[in-house]
CSV table of C-alpha atoms in Angstrom, one decimal:
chain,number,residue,atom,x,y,z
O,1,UNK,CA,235.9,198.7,-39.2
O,2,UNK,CA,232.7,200.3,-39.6
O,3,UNK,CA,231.3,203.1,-36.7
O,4,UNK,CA,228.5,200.4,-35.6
O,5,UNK,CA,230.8,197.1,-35.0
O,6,UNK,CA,233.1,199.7,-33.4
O,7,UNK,CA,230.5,201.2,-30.9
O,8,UNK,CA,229.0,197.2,-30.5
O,9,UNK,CA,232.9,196.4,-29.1
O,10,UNK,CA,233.3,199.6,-26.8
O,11,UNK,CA,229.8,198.9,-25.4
O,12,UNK,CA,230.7,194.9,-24.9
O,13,UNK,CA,234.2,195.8,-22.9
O,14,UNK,CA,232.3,198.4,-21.1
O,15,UNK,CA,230.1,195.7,-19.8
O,16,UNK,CA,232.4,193.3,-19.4
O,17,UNK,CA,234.3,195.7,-17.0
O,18,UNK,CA,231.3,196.9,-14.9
O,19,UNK,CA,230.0,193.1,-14.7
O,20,UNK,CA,233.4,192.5,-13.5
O,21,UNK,CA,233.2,194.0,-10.0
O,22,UNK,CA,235.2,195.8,-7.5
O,23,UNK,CA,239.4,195.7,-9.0
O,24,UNK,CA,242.3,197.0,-7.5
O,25,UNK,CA,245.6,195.3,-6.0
O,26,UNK,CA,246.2,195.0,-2.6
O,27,UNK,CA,248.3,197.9,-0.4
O,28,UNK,CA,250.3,197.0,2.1
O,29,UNK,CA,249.2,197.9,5.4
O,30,UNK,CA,251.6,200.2,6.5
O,31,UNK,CA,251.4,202.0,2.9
O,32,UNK,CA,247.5,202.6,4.3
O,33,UNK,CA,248.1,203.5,7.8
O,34,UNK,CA,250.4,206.1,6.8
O,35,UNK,CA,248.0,207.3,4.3
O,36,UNK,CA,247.0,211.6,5.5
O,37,UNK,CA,243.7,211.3,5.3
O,38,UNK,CA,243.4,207.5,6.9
O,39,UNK,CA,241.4,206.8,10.3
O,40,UNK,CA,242.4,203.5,11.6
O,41,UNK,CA,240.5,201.8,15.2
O,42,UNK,CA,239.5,198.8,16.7
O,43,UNK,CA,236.0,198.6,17.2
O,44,UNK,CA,232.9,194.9,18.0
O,45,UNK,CA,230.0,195.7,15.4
O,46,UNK,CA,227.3,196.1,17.1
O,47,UNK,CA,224.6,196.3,14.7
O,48,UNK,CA,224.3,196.2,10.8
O,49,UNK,CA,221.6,197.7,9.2
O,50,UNK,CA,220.6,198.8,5.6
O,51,UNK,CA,219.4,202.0,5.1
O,52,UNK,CA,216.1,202.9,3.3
O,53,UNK,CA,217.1,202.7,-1.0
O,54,UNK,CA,219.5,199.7,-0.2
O,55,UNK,CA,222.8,201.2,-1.9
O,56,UNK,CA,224.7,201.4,1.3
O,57,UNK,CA,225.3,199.2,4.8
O,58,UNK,CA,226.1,201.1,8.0
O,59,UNK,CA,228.2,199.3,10.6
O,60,UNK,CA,227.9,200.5,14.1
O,61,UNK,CA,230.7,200.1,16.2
O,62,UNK,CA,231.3,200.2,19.5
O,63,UNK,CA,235.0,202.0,20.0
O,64,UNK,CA,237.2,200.0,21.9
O,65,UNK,CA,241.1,201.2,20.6
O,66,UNK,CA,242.0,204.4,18.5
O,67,UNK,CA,245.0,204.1,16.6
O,68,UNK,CA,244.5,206.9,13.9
O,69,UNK,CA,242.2,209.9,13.3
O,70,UNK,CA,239.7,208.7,16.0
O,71,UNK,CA,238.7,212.0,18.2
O,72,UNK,CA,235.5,210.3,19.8
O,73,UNK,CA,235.2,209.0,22.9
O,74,UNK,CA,236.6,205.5,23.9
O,75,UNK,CA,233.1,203.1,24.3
O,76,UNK,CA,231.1,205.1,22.0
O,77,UNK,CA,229.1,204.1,19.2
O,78,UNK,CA,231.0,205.5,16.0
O,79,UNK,CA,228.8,204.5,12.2
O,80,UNK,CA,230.9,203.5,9.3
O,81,UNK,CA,229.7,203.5,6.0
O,82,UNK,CA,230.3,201.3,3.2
O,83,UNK,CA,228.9,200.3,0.1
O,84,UNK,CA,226.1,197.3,-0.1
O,85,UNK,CA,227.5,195.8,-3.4
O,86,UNK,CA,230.5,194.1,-3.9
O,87,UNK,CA,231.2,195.4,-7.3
O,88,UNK,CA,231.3,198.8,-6.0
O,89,UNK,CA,234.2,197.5,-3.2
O,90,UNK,CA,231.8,197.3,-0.4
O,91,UNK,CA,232.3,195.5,2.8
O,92,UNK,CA,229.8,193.0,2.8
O,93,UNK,CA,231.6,190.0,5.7
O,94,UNK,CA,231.4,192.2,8.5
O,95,UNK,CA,229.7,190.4,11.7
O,96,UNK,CA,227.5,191.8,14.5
O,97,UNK,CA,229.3,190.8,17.8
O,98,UNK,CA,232.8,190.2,16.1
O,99,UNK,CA,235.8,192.7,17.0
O,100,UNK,CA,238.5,194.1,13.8
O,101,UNK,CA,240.8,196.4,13.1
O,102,UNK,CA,240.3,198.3,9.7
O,103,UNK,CA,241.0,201.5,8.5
O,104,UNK,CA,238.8,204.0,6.1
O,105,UNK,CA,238.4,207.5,5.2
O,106,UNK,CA,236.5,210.6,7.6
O,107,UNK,CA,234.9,213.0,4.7
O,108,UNK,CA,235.7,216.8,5.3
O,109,UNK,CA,232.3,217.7,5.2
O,110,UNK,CA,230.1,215.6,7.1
O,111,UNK,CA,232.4,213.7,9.7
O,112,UNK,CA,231.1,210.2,8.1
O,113,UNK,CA,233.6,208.1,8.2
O,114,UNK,CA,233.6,205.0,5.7
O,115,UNK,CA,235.5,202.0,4.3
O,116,UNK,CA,235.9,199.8,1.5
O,117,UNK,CA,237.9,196.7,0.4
O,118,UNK,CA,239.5,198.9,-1.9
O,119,UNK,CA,242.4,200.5,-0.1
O,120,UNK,CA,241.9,199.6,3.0
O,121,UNK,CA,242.8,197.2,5.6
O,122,UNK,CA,240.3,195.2,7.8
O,123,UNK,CA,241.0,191.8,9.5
O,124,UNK,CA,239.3,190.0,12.5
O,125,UNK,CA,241.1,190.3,15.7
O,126,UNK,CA,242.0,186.9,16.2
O,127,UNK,CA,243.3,187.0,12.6
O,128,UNK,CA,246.4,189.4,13.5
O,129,UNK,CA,249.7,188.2,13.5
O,130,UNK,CA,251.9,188.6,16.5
O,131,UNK,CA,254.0,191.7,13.4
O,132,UNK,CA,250.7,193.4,13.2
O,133,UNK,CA,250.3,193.8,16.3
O,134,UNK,CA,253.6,195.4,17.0
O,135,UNK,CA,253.2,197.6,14.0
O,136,UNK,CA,249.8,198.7,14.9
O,137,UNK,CA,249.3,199.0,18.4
O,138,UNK,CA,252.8,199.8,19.9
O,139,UNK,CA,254.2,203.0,18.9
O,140,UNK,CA,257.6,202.6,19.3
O,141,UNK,CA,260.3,202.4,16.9
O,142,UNK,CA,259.3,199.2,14.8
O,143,UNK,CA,255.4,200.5,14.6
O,144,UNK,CA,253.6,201.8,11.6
O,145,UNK,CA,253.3,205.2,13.3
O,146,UNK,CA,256.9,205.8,14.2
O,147,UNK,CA,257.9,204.8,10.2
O,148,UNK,CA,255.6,206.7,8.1
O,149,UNK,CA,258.9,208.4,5.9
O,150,UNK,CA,258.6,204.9,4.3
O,151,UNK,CA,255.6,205.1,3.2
O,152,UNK,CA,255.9,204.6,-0.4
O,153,UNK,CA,255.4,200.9,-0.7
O,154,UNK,CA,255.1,199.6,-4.4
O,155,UNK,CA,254.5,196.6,-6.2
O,156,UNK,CA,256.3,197.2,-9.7
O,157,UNK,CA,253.7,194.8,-11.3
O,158,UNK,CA,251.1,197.8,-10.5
O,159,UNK,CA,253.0,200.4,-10.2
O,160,UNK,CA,256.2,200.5,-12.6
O,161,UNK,CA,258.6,202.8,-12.5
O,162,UNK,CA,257.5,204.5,-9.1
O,163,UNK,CA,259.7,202.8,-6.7
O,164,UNK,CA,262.2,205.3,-4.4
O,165,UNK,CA,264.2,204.1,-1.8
O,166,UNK,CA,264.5,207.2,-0.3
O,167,UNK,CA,260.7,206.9,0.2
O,168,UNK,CA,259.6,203.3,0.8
O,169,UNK,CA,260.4,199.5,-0.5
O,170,UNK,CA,259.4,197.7,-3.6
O,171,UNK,CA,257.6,194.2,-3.1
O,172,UNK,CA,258.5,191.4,-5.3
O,173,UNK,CA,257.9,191.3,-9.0
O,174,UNK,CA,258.0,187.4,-9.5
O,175,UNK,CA,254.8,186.0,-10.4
O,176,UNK,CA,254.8,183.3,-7.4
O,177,UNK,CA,256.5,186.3,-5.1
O,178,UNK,CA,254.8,186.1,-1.7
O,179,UNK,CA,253.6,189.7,-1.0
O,180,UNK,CA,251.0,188.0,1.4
O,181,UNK,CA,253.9,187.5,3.4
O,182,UNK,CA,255.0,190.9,2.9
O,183,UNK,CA,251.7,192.6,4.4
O,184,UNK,CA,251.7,190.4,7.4
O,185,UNK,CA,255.4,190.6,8.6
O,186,UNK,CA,257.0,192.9,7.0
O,187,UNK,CA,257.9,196.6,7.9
O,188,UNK,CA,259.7,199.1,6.1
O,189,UNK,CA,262.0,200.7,7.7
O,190,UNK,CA,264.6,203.8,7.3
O,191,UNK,CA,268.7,202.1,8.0
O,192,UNK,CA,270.2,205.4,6.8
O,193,UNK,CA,269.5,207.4,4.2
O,194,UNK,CA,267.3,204.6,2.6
O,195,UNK,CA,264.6,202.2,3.4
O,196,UNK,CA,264.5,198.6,3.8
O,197,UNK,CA,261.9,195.5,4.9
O,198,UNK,CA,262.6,193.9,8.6
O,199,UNK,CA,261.1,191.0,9.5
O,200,UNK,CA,260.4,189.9,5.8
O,201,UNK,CA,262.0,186.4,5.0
O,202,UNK,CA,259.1,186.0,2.3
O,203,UNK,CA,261.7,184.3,-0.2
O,204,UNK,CA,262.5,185.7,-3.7
């Protein structure tokens, strides 16, 4: 194959995967949560706005609940930064007026704190299940807090070989395996010396 049809093919894929957008799988919640350098709240948008050069959005929320890495003030206006485009993972849905739970990253440097869809959790208030809840919001002994030494949750298909259950629990393999399921009801839990789901009956 000559250098030209070989550089026409690299610049085709590369293409093909920037025109592609935003691509990773989906992390289970409490695999986020437990994260170091996660910040997790509940917050109502309060305004959206686009700053000048149009690459990024800034939500503006008003703080209602801090469940990780939140130090300000409960009621004050915190500004979480995201991306404008969706190929870049950016968080695009978000509505002035609506309340969510999400999680993002605080940078070192600045204090900023932003999210995207990419390894991260947000969802809608009305959209958590009763598990969520429990996970997120009580502390005790079945919450995400209290059960971060089982942190390492895999999915094989993404992450073979990786899987200790010493560490966390592997999510189904199968190709029809509900890991939907998994995220919304499921914790993993330490029985032992080992981990193990509760409150998964998600099938094979």
């Amino acid at each position: 194959m000559s250098c030209k049809v070989t550089c026409i093919l690299v610049i085709l894929l590369w293409v093909t995967y920037i025109s592609s957008g935003c691509r990773c799988f989906v992390q289970h919640p409490q695999r986020i949560f437990c994260r170091e350098d996660s910040v997790v709240l509940v917050g109502r948008v309060i305004k959206k706005e686009t700053p000048k050069g149009g690459r990024k959005i800034q939500y503006h929320f008003k703080l209602l609940k801090s469940l990780k890495g939140v130090h300000e003030s409960i009621g004050s206006t915190i500004i979480i930064d995201t991306y404008s485009s969706s190929s870049m993972c950016g968080v695009r849905f978000m509505a002035v007026g609506e309340q969510y739970v999400l999680s993002g990253r605080r940078d070192k440097k600045t204090g900023r704190i932003s999210t995207i869809t990419c390894g991260n959790f947000i969802y809608k208030i009305t959209d958590v299940t009763f598990e969520l809840m429990l996970y997120l919001f009580s502390g005790g002994s079945d919450s995400y807090k209290q059960n971060c030494d089982c942190k390492e949750i895999v999915n094989p298909r993404h992450e073979p070989g990786k899987f200790d259950s010493n560490k966390g629990c592997q999510l189904p393999s199968g190709l029809n395996a509900d890991t939907d399921c998994y995220r919304k009801t499921g914790l993993c839990k330490r029985t032992g010396s080992v981990c193990g789901w509760e409150n998964a009956d998600c099938g094979p």
